[in-house]
mmCIF file of C-alpha atoms (C1' of nucleotides) in Angstrom:
data_model
loop_
_atom_site.group_PDB
_atom_site.id
_atom_site.type_symbol
_atom_site.label_atom_id
_atom_site.label_comp_id
_atom_site.label_asym_id
_atom_site.label_seq_id
_atom_site.Cartn_x
_atom_site.Cartn_y
_atom_site.Cartn_z
ATOM 1 C CA MET A 1 -24.325 -20.537 8.609
ATOM 2 C CA ASP A 2 -21.530 -22.726 9.997
ATOM 3 C CA VAL A 3 -17.894 -21.767 10.463
ATOM 4 C CA GLY A 4 -16.741 -23.543 7.277
ATOM 5 C CA LYS A 5 -19.223 -21.565 5.201
ATOM 6 C CA TRP A 6 -17.945 -18.286 6.702
ATOM 7 C CA LYS A 7 -14.352 -19.292 6.055
ATOM 8 C CA SER A 8 -15.261 -19.921 2.423
ATOM 9 C CA ILE A 9 -16.998 -16.548 2.119
ATOM 10 C CA PHE A 10 -14.046 -14.857 3.785
ATOM 11 C CA GLY A 11 -11.680 -16.561 1.336
ATOM 12 C CA ARG A 12 -13.707 -15.362 -1.638
ATOM 13 C CA TYR A 13 -13.773 -11.816 -0.283
ATOM 14 C CA GLU A 14 -10.034 -11.912 0.399
ATOM 15 C CA ALA A 15 -9.238 -13.125 -3.111
ATOM 16 C CA ALA A 16 -11.483 -10.624 -4.888
ATOM 17 C CA SER A 17 -10.278 -7.623 -2.909
ATOM 18 C CA PHE A 18 -6.645 -8.667 -3.341
ATOM 19 C CA THR A 19 -6.995 -8.788 -7.123
ATOM 20 C CA VAL A 20 -9.009 -5.596 -7.461
ATOM 21 C CA ASN A 21 -6.772 -3.590 -5.117
ATOM 22 C CA LYS A 22 -3.471 -4.741 -6.581
ATOM 23 C CA ARG A 23 -4.556 -4.340 -10.204
ATOM 24 C CA PHE A 24 -6.332 -1.011 -9.821
ATOM 25 C CA GLY A 25 -3.528 0.271 -7.599
ATOM 26 C CA SER A 26 -0.906 -0.557 -10.155
ATOM 27 C CA MET A 27 -2.873 0.874 -13.102
ATOM 28 C CA ILE A 28 -3.610 4.099 -11.211
ATOM 29 C CA LYS A 29 0.010 4.452 -10.144
ATOM 30 C CA GLU A 30 1.053 4.083 -13.758
ATOM 31 C CA GLN A 31 -1.413 6.735 -14.912
ATOM 32 C CA LEU A 32 -0.298 9.216 -12.247
ATOM 33 C CA GLN A 33 3.261 8.831 -13.576
ATOM 34 C CA ASP A 34 5.809 10.829 -11.558
ATOM 35 C CA VAL A 35 3.406 13.693 -10.889
ATOM 36 C CA LEU A 36 1.673 12.304 -7.789
ATOM 37 C CA THR A 37 1.759 9.134 -5.727
ATOM 38 C CA VAL A 38 -1.534 7.388 -4.964
ATOM 39 C CA GLU A 39 -1.406 8.573 -1.325
ATOM 40 C CA GLN A 40 -0.743 12.132 -2.479
ATOM 41 C CA GLN A 41 -3.713 12.007 -4.856
ATOM 42 C CA MET A 42 -5.957 10.716 -2.056
ATOM 43 C CA THR A 43 -4.703 13.475 0.217
ATOM 44 C CA LEU A 44 -5.521 16.174 -2.334
ATOM 45 C CA SER A 45 -8.901 14.505 -2.858
ATOM 46 C CA TYR A 46 -9.736 14.614 0.852
ATOM 47 C CA ILE A 47 -8.735 18.269 1.196
ATOM 48 C CA LYS A 48 -10.687 19.167 -1.947
ATOM 49 C CA ARG A 49 -13.814 17.439 -0.654
ATOM 50 C CA PHE A 50 -13.841 19.364 2.634
ATOM 51 C CA GLY A 51 -12.415 22.625 1.320
ATOM 52 C CA SER A 52 -9.817 22.573 4.065
ATOM 53 C CA CYS A 53 -8.815 20.193 6.841
ATOM 54 C CA THR A 54 -6.257 19.506 9.548
ATOM 55 C CA THR A 55 -3.452 16.986 9.975
ATOM 56 C CA THR A 56 -5.419 15.277 12.738
ATOM 57 C CA GLU A 57 -8.497 14.830 10.530
ATOM 58 C CA LEU A 58 -6.403 13.351 7.726
ATOM 59 C CA ALA A 59 -4.630 11.004 10.143
ATOM 60 C CA GLU A 60 -7.992 9.697 11.377
ATOM 61 C CA ALA A 61 -9.452 9.317 7.888
ATOM 62 C CA PHE A 62 -6.339 7.535 6.597
ATOM 63 C CA CYS A 63 -5.889 5.475 9.795
ATOM 64 C CA VAL A 64 -2.243 6.497 10.262
ATOM 65 C CA GLN A 65 -0.206 8.504 12.769
ATOM 66 C CA LYS A 66 -0.126 12.274 12.407
ATOM 67 C CA SER A 67 3.574 12.167 11.600
ATOM 68 C CA ALA A 68 2.804 10.155 8.464
ATOM 69 C CA ILE A 69 0.472 12.925 7.310
ATOM 70 C CA THR A 70 3.045 15.607 8.077
ATOM 71 C CA ALA A 71 5.473 13.833 5.746
ATOM 72 C CA ILE A 72 2.981 13.593 2.876
ATOM 73 C CA VAL A 73 1.763 17.166 3.337
ATOM 74 C CA THR A 74 5.337 18.477 3.449
ATOM 75 C CA ARG A 75 6.047 16.890 0.062
ATOM 76 C CA LEU A 76 2.836 18.308 -1.411
ATOM 77 C CA ALA A 77 3.622 21.749 0.031
ATOM 78 C CA GLU A 78 7.144 21.603 -1.456
ATOM 79 C CA LYS A 79 5.584 20.955 -4.855
ATOM 80 C CA GLY A 80 3.318 23.969 -4.303
ATOM 81 C CA TYR A 81 0.042 22.012 -4.227
ATOM 82 C CA ILE A 82 -0.930 22.774 -0.602
ATOM 83 C CA HIS A 83 -0.958 25.836 1.657
ATOM 84 C CA ARG A 84 -0.557 25.632 5.429
ATOM 85 C CA ILE A 85 -2.665 28.284 7.155
ATOM 86 C CA ARG A 86 -2.584 28.794 10.938
ATOM 87 C CA ASP A 87 -5.892 29.332 12.737
ATOM 88 C CA GLU A 88 -5.936 32.880 14.136
ATOM 89 C CA LYS A 89 -7.969 31.955 17.206
ATOM 90 C CA ASP A 90 -6.359 28.625 18.156
ATOM 91 C CA ARG A 91 -2.795 28.880 16.955
ATOM 92 C CA ARG A 92 -2.105 25.169 17.456
ATOM 93 C CA ILE A 93 -4.295 24.332 14.470
ATOM 94 C CA VAL A 94 -2.985 24.338 10.896
ATOM 95 C CA TYR A 95 -5.534 24.322 8.075
ATOM 96 C CA LEU A 96 -4.507 22.610 4.853
ATOM 97 C CA LYS A 97 -5.872 24.045 1.615
ATOM 98 C CA LEU A 98 -5.214 23.344 -2.041
ATOM 99 C CA THR A 99 -3.383 25.988 -4.024
ATOM 100 C CA GLU A 100 -4.682 26.811 -7.497
ATOM 101 C CA GLU A 101 -1.958 24.586 -8.906
ATOM 102 C CA GLY A 102 -2.933 21.894 -6.405
ATOM 103 C CA LEU A 103 -6.551 21.982 -7.556
ATOM 104 C CA LYS A 104 -5.483 21.665 -11.206
ATOM 105 C CA VAL A 105 -3.192 18.719 -10.478
ATOM 106 C CA PHE A 106 -5.883 17.034 -8.383
ATOM 107 C CA GLN A 107 -8.432 17.371 -11.192
ATOM 108 C CA TRP A 108 -5.933 15.998 -13.690
ATOM 109 C CA GLY A 109 -5.217 13.036 -11.373
ATOM 110 C CA GLU A 110 -8.895 12.440 -10.659
ATOM 111 C CA GLU A 111 -9.576 12.230 -14.387
ATOM 112 C CA LYS A 112 -6.739 9.708 -14.758
ATOM 113 C CA VAL A 113 -8.174 7.554 -11.961
ATOM 114 C CA PHE A 114 -11.614 7.814 -13.578
ATOM 115 C CA GLU A 115 -10.177 6.634 -16.891
ATOM 116 C CA VAL A 116 -8.706 3.582 -15.192
ATOM 117 C CA VAL A 117 -11.726 2.568 -13.134
ATOM 118 C CA SER A 118 -14.750 3.532 -15.200
ATOM 119 C CA PRO A 119 -14.244 1.097 -18.117
ATOM 120 C CA TYR A 120 -14.577 -1.754 -15.618
ATOM 121 C CA LEU A 121 -17.611 -0.288 -13.899
ATOM 122 C CA LYS A 122 -19.209 0.100 -17.315
ATOM 123 C CA THR A 123 -19.147 -3.662 -17.888
ATOM 124 C CA PHE A 124 -21.928 -3.922 -15.300
ATOM 125 C CA SER A 125 -25.593 -3.252 -15.924
ATOM 126 C CA GLU A 126 -27.135 -0.251 -14.197
ATOM 127 C CA GLU A 127 -28.954 -2.544 -11.800
ATOM 128 C CA GLU A 128 -25.837 -4.569 -10.982
ATOM 129 C CA ILE A 129 -23.758 -1.487 -10.267
ATOM 130 C CA GLU A 130 -26.459 -0.054 -8.023
ATOM 131 C CA THR A 131 -26.748 -3.310 -6.074
ATOM 132 C CA PHE A 132 -22.988 -3.656 -5.772
ATOM 133 C CA LEU A 133 -22.464 -0.058 -4.621
ATOM 134 C CA THR A 134 -25.286 -0.222 -2.106
ATOM 135 C CA LEU A 135 -23.740 -3.298 -0.487
ATOM 136 C CA TYR A 136 -20.193 -1.932 -0.686
ATOM 137 C CA GLU A 137 -21.360 1.305 0.937
ATOM 138 C CA LYS A 138 -23.132 -0.684 3.641
ATOM 139 C CA LEU A 139 -19.862 -2.496 4.355
ATOM 140 C CA ALA A 140 -17.996 0.819 4.388
ATOM 141 C CA SER A 141 -20.417 2.351 6.857
ATOM 142 C CA GLN A 142 -20.259 -0.699 9.158
ATOM 143 C CA VAL A 143 -16.458 -0.595 9.085
ATOM 144 C CA ASN A 144 -16.548 3.120 9.763
ATOM 145 C CA GLU A 145 -18.365 2.685 13.068
ATOM 146 C CA GLU A 146 -15.224 2.242 15.142
ATOM 147 C CA MET B 1 -26.114 6.510 -18.872
ATOM 148 C CA ASP B 2 -24.585 9.966 -19.262
ATOM 149 C CA VAL B 3 -21.122 11.060 -18.164
ATOM 150 C CA GLY B 4 -22.393 12.781 -14.990
ATOM 151 C CA LYS B 5 -24.083 9.592 -13.852
ATOM 152 C CA TRP B 6 -20.850 7.637 -14.343
ATOM 153 C CA LYS B 7 -18.859 10.263 -12.449
ATOM 154 C CA SER B 8 -21.289 9.909 -9.579
ATOM 155 C CA ILE B 9 -21.011 6.121 -9.582
ATOM 156 C CA PHE B 10 -17.242 6.394 -9.772
ATOM 157 C CA GLY B 11 -17.260 8.778 -6.794
ATOM 158 C CA ARG B 12 -19.336 6.380 -4.730
ATOM 159 C CA TYR B 13 -17.047 3.471 -5.596
ATOM 160 C CA GLU B 14 -13.979 5.561 -4.771
ATOM 161 C CA ALA B 15 -15.351 6.602 -1.371
ATOM 162 C CA ALA B 16 -16.482 3.116 -0.355
ATOM 163 C CA SER B 17 -13.252 1.410 -1.367
ATOM 164 C CA PHE B 18 -11.174 4.117 0.336
ATOM 165 C CA THR B 19 -12.980 3.597 3.637
ATOM 166 C CA VAL B 20 -13.004 -0.192 3.515
ATOM 167 C CA ASN B 21 -9.358 -0.482 2.484
ATOM 168 C CA LYS B 22 -7.986 2.021 4.975
ATOM 169 C CA ARG B 23 -10.022 0.715 7.915
ATOM 170 C CA PHE B 24 -9.522 -2.987 7.253
ATOM 171 C CA GLY B 25 -5.846 -2.374 6.453
ATOM 172 C CA SER B 26 -5.281 -0.619 9.716
ATOM 173 C CA MET B 27 -7.172 -3.182 11.814
ATOM 174 C CA ILE B 28 -5.362 -6.076 10.161
ATOM 175 C CA LYS B 29 -1.995 -4.406 10.637
ATOM 176 C CA GLU B 30 -2.784 -3.960 14.306
ATOM 177 C CA GLN B 31 -3.763 -7.612 14.707
ATOM 178 C CA LEU B 32 -0.600 -8.834 12.987
ATOM 179 C CA GLN B 33 1.405 -6.833 15.520
ATOM 180 C CA ASP B 34 5.156 -6.999 14.906
ATOM 181 C CA VAL B 35 5.047 -10.589 13.692
ATOM 182 C CA LEU B 36 4.216 -9.951 10.024
ATOM 183 C CA THR B 37 3.476 -6.975 7.803
ATOM 184 C CA VAL B 38 0.363 -7.098 5.623
ATOM 185 C CA GLU B 39 2.481 -7.649 2.493
ATOM 186 C CA GLN B 40 4.356 -10.466 4.212
ATOM 187 C CA GLN B 41 1.100 -12.154 5.223
ATOM 188 C CA MET B 42 -0.199 -11.882 1.641
ATOM 189 C CA THR B 43 3.071 -13.342 0.371
ATOM 190 C CA LEU B 44 2.846 -16.341 2.689
ATOM 191 C CA SER B 45 -0.804 -16.700 1.666
ATOM 192 C CA TYR B 46 0.058 -16.816 -2.037
ATOM 193 C CA ILE B 47 2.833 -19.392 -1.557
ATOM 194 C CA LYS B 48 0.574 -21.495 0.670
ATOM 195 C CA ARG B 49 -2.209 -21.471 -1.926
ATOM 196 C CA PHE B 50 0.050 -22.750 -4.732
ATOM 197 C CA GLY B 51 2.288 -24.938 -2.578
ATOM 198 C CA SER B 52 5.331 -23.271 -4.106
ATOM 199 C CA CYS B 53 5.950 -20.421 -6.516
ATOM 200 C CA THR B 54 8.610 -18.220 -8.072
ATOM 201 C CA THR B 55 9.644 -14.600 -7.658
ATOM 202 C CA THR B 56 8.337 -13.833 -11.135
ATOM 203 C CA GLU B 57 4.884 -15.279 -10.379
ATOM 204 C CA LEU B 58 4.630 -13.264 -7.165
ATOM 205 C CA ALA B 59 5.726 -10.089 -8.942
ATOM 206 C CA GLU B 60 2.971 -10.557 -11.530
ATOM 207 C CA ALA B 61 0.305 -11.366 -8.965
ATOM 208 C CA PHE B 62 1.264 -8.404 -6.758
ATOM 209 C CA CYS B 63 1.793 -6.051 -9.756
ATOM 210 C CA VAL B 64 5.291 -5.014 -8.644
ATOM 211 C CA GLN B 65 8.857 -5.386 -9.896
ATOM 212 C CA LYS B 66 10.700 -8.601 -9.125
ATOM 213 C CA SER B 67 13.157 -6.697 -6.937
ATOM 214 C CA ALA B 68 10.320 -5.743 -4.595
ATOM 215 C CA ILE B 69 9.512 -9.438 -4.147
ATOM 216 C CA THR B 70 13.160 -10.312 -3.563
ATOM 217 C CA ALA B 71 13.203 -7.840 -0.672
ATOM 218 C CA ILE B 72 10.054 -9.236 0.952
ATOM 219 C CA VAL B 73 11.134 -12.842 0.456
ATOM 220 C CA THR B 74 14.585 -12.111 1.890
ATOM 221 C CA ARG B 75 12.995 -10.752 5.081
ATOM 222 C CA LEU B 76 10.680 -13.761 5.342
ATOM 223 C CA ALA B 77 13.597 -16.138 4.735
ATOM 224 C CA GLU B 78 15.644 -14.377 7.443
ATOM 225 C CA LYS B 79 12.789 -14.995 9.859
ATOM 226 C CA GLY B 80 12.818 -18.643 8.817
ATOM 227 C CA TYR B 81 9.350 -18.655 7.239
ATOM 228 C CA ILE B 82 10.395 -19.394 3.649
ATOM 229 C CA HIS B 83 12.842 -21.767 1.911
ATOM 230 C CA ARG B 84 14.520 -20.976 -1.413
ATOM 231 C CA ILE B 85 14.931 -24.118 -3.511
ATOM 232 C CA ARG B 86 16.708 -24.085 -6.895
ATOM 233 C CA ASP B 87 15.150 -26.009 -9.779
ATOM 234 C CA GLU B 88 17.447 -28.924 -10.704
ATOM 235 C CA LYS B 89 16.606 -28.775 -14.408
ATOM 236 C CA ASP B 90 16.518 -25.017 -15.026
ATOM 237 C CA ARG B 91 18.927 -23.615 -12.480
ATOM 238 C CA ARG B 92 17.805 -20.025 -13.035
ATOM 239 C CA ILE B 93 14.513 -20.761 -11.277
ATOM 240 C CA VAL B 94 14.115 -20.508 -7.492
ATOM 241 C CA TYR B 95 11.050 -22.105 -5.904
ATOM 242 C CA LEU B 96 9.710 -20.497 -2.764
ATOM 243 C CA LYS B 97 8.131 -22.776 -0.165
ATOM 244 C CA LEU B 98 6.855 -22.240 3.353
ATOM 245 C CA THR B 99 8.833 -23.788 6.181
ATOM 246 C CA GLU B 100 6.913 -25.529 8.958
ATOM 247 C CA GLU B 101 7.315 -22.394 11.049
ATOM 248 C CA GLY B 102 6.157 -20.313 8.063
ATOM 249 C CA LEU B 103 2.987 -22.395 7.720
ATOM 250 C CA LYS B 104 2.223 -21.977 11.428
ATOM 251 C CA VAL B 105 2.749 -18.218 11.321
ATOM 252 C CA PHE B 106 0.640 -17.918 8.174
ATOM 253 C CA GLN B 107 -2.230 -19.836 9.782
ATOM 254 C CA TRP B 108 -1.999 -17.656 12.885
ATOM 255 C CA GLY B 109 -2.066 -14.511 10.718
ATOM 256 C CA GLU B 110 -4.915 -15.808 8.560
ATOM 257 C CA GLU B 111 -6.983 -16.412 11.675
ATOM 258 C CA LYS B 112 -6.251 -12.838 12.822
ATOM 259 C CA VAL B 113 -7.379 -11.445 9.470
ATOM 260 C CA PHE B 114 -10.497 -13.608 9.611
ATOM 261 C CA GLU B 115 -11.291 -12.259 13.078
ATOM 262 C CA VAL B 116 -11.068 -8.712 11.752
ATOM 263 C CA VAL B 117 -13.096 -9.149 8.573
ATOM 264 C CA SER B 118 -15.724 -11.767 9.390
ATOM 265 C CA PRO B 119 -17.721 -9.772 11.976
ATOM 266 C CA TYR B 120 -18.459 -7.240 9.248
ATOM 267 C CA LEU B 121 -19.351 -9.846 6.645
ATOM 268 C CA LYS B 122 -21.720 -11.383 9.196
ATOM 269 C CA THR B 123 -23.812 -8.215 9.318
ATOM 270 C CA PHE B 124 -25.077 -9.127 5.837
ATOM 271 C CA SER B 125 -27.767 -11.662 5.049
ATOM 272 C CA GLU B 126 -26.739 -14.797 3.210
ATOM 273 C CA GLU B 127 -28.378 -13.508 0.059
ATOM 274 C CA GLU B 128 -26.718 -10.096 0.309
ATOM 275 C CA ILE B 129 -23.263 -11.571 0.802
ATOM 276 C CA GLU B 130 -23.733 -13.927 -2.135
ATOM 277 C CA THR B 131 -24.863 -11.087 -4.391
ATOM 278 C CA PHE B 132 -22.042 -8.828 -3.251
ATOM 279 C CA LEU B 133 -19.351 -11.478 -3.673
ATOM 280 C CA THR B 134 -20.613 -12.504 -7.100
ATOM 281 C CA LEU B 135 -20.388 -8.925 -8.325
ATOM 282 C CA TYR B 136 -17.037 -8.281 -6.610
ATOM 283 C CA GLU B 137 -15.641 -11.450 -8.179
ATOM 284 C CA LYS B 138 -16.962 -10.356 -11.560
ATOM 285 C CA LEU B 139 -15.114 -7.060 -11.143
ATOM 286 C CA ALA B 140 -11.968 -8.930 -10.080
ATOM 287 C CA SER B 141 -12.089 -11.193 -13.109
ATOM 288 C CA GLN B 142 -12.623 -8.244 -15.482
ATOM 289 C CA VAL B 143 -9.698 -6.385 -13.922
ATOM 290 C CA ASN B 144 -7.582 -9.521 -14.159
ATOM 291 C CA GLU B 145 -7.909 -9.713 -17.949
ATOM 292 C CA GLU B 146 -4.919 -7.486 -18.644
ATOM 293 C "C1'" DT C 1 -0.465 30.222 37.874
ATOM 294 C "C1'" DT C 2 0.831 25.988 36.790
ATOM 295 C "C1'" DG C 3 0.063 21.452 35.031
ATOM 296 C "C1'" DA C 4 -2.525 18.640 31.830
ATOM 297 C "C1'" DA C 5 -4.067 18.253 27.347
ATOM 298 C "C1'" DC C 6 -3.836 19.122 22.512
ATOM 299 C "C1'" DA C 7 -2.024 20.187 17.423
ATOM 300 C "C1'" DG C 8 1.557 19.602 14.927
ATOM 301 C "C1'" DT C 9 6.530 18.661 13.753
ATOM 302 C "C1'" DT C 10 11.065 16.344 13.851
ATOM 303 C "C1'" DC C 11 13.791 12.418 13.810
ATOM 304 C "C1'" DA C 12 15.609 7.633 13.455
ATOM 305 C "C1'" DA C 13 14.463 3.350 11.951
ATOM 306 C "C1'" DC C 14 12.036 0.302 9.229
ATOM 307 C "C1'" DT C 15 9.235 -1.669 5.024
ATOM 308 C "C1'" DC C 16 8.020 -1.368 0.393
ATOM 309 C "C1'" DT C 17 8.898 0.140 -4.096
ATOM 310 C "C1'" DT C 18 11.362 1.359 -8.558
ATOM 311 C "C1'" DG C 19 14.794 1.141 -12.031
ATOM 312 C "C1'" DA C 20 19.297 0.260 -13.466
ATOM 313 C "C1'" DA C 21 23.036 -2.755 -13.408
ATOM 314 C "C1'" DC C 22 24.464 -7.077 -12.521
ATOM 315 C "C1'" DT C 23 25.146 -12.663 -12.263
ATOM 316 C "C1'" DA C 24 24.087 -16.859 -13.939
ATOM 317 C "C1'" DG C 25 21.734 -19.988 -16.733
ATOM 318 C "C1'" DT C 26 19.022 -21.255 -21.103
ATOM 319 C "C1'" DT C 27 17.656 -21.009 -25.936
ATOM 320 C "C1'" DA C 28 17.887 -19.869 -30.714
ATOM 321 C "C1'" DT C 29 20.317 -18.710 -34.929
ATOM 322 C "C1'" DG C 30 23.759 -18.339 -38.255
ATOM 323 C "C1'" DC D 1 29.315 -25.157 -32.320
ATOM 324 C "C1'" DA D 2 29.586 -20.283 -31.090
ATOM 325 C "C1'" DT D 3 27.572 -16.467 -29.743
ATOM 326 C "C1'" DA D 4 23.878 -13.447 -29.266
ATOM 327 C "C1'" DA D 5 19.493 -12.824 -27.235
ATOM 328 C "C1'" DC D 6 16.669 -13.886 -23.772
ATOM 329 C "C1'" DT D 7 15.175 -15.290 -18.981
ATOM 330 C "C1'" DA D 8 15.261 -15.678 -13.593
ATOM 331 C "C1'" DG D 9 16.713 -13.682 -9.930
ATOM 332 C "C1'" DT D 10 19.589 -10.461 -7.023
ATOM 333 C "C1'" DT D 11 21.901 -6.176 -5.586
ATOM 334 C "C1'" DC D 12 21.956 -1.453 -4.886
ATOM 335 C "C1'" DA D 13 20.731 3.499 -4.335
ATOM 336 C "C1'" DA D 14 17.096 6.442 -3.888
ATOM 337 C "C1'" DG D 15 12.666 7.763 -2.481
ATOM 338 C "C1'" DA D 16 7.792 7.267 -0.400
ATOM 339 C "C1'" DG D 17 5.153 5.901 3.500
ATOM 340 C "C1'" DT D 18 4.930 4.446 8.175
ATOM 341 C "C1'" DT D 19 5.676 4.184 13.406
ATOM 342 C "C1'" DG D 20 6.767 5.788 17.896
ATOM 343 C "C1'" DA D 21 9.215 8.700 20.840
ATOM 344 C "C1'" DA D 22 10.596 13.200 21.837
ATOM 345 C "C1'" DC D 23 9.876 17.729 21.042
ATOM 346 C "C1'" DT D 24 7.661 22.883 20.338
ATOM 347 C "C1'" DG D 25 4.154 25.790 20.965
ATOM 348 C "C1'" DT D 26 -0.576 26.696 22.389
ATOM 349 C "C1'" DT D 27 -4.849 26.338 25.092
ATOM 350 C "C1'" DC D 28 -7.506 25.463 29.060
ATOM 351 C "C1'" DA D 29 -8.917 24.130 33.636
ATOM 352 C "C1'" DA D 30 -8.011 23.351 38.652
#
DNA sequence: TTGAACAGTTCAACTCTTGAACTAGTTATG
DNA sequence: CATAACTAGTTCAAGAGTTGAACTGTTCAA
């Protein structure tokens, strides 16, 4: 494929991802109301998935500085959704865990996100969605190999 | 398909888009250095595509309030990348256009974004990329029908 | 034992965002 | 025609997210 062809493919990708990200982002934000921000919901989601995690892990997963995570976690802790637990053996490490309230709020938020996204996924056939996800996951795994 | 199946598909979509967005976002931000933010680059891109546009159009396309656009445009105008031109007939309307400098900076930024994204797109076969883009564009067009 | 490395936090500065209040201009209705 | 309703855009205060530098406290290896 020549350079012009790749530029055209890049342009199509850019346009599609712009639209999907902006629209979904805005609809999700609206659904989460003033309870959680999108970043806060993703933070709860990450902690939930791994049971517990550290600031450093979150910073790497979210591709931001650790101080950005500290800020988000502090706000979630103030709302009572996260516990900070120091490791007894290595006292530098702080484990982040969801509180019971945090788990409830996460599940509520996750349902809201599902309600936004799933109607659009459902417009695809089972075969289309499988093909799309397989390719999207391939892209994700390529991008993940830093 | 039952609810559990949809939840699983939703989870896969959520995970893939999280990874791709965070990783690409961070790499693009790094490439744009201190010259432009990602939002500023997207703003220049939108104006470039339509030749000129208004605050209201940008706000709709970006799914944000008009005041958010005013802030971004003000910063871009201060850097000399955008002109504000009042409509002679309806003097409420302000057209936003790229300056020569703005066009140059946009093209530089676009090339940087291309350099980040295209190596990953190139790991796919021509058929895969066509299939993926067709489905992604279908999703974008569904999401766009507000 | 001491110096390097690591985990996490604090802080100032910046961008982006909202929502309310505002200016200024246009349109529609009685 | 007058005026009320609407429209385009801006300003402002407040808050979230982000960076990068400086910091605390802890661990580990030479």
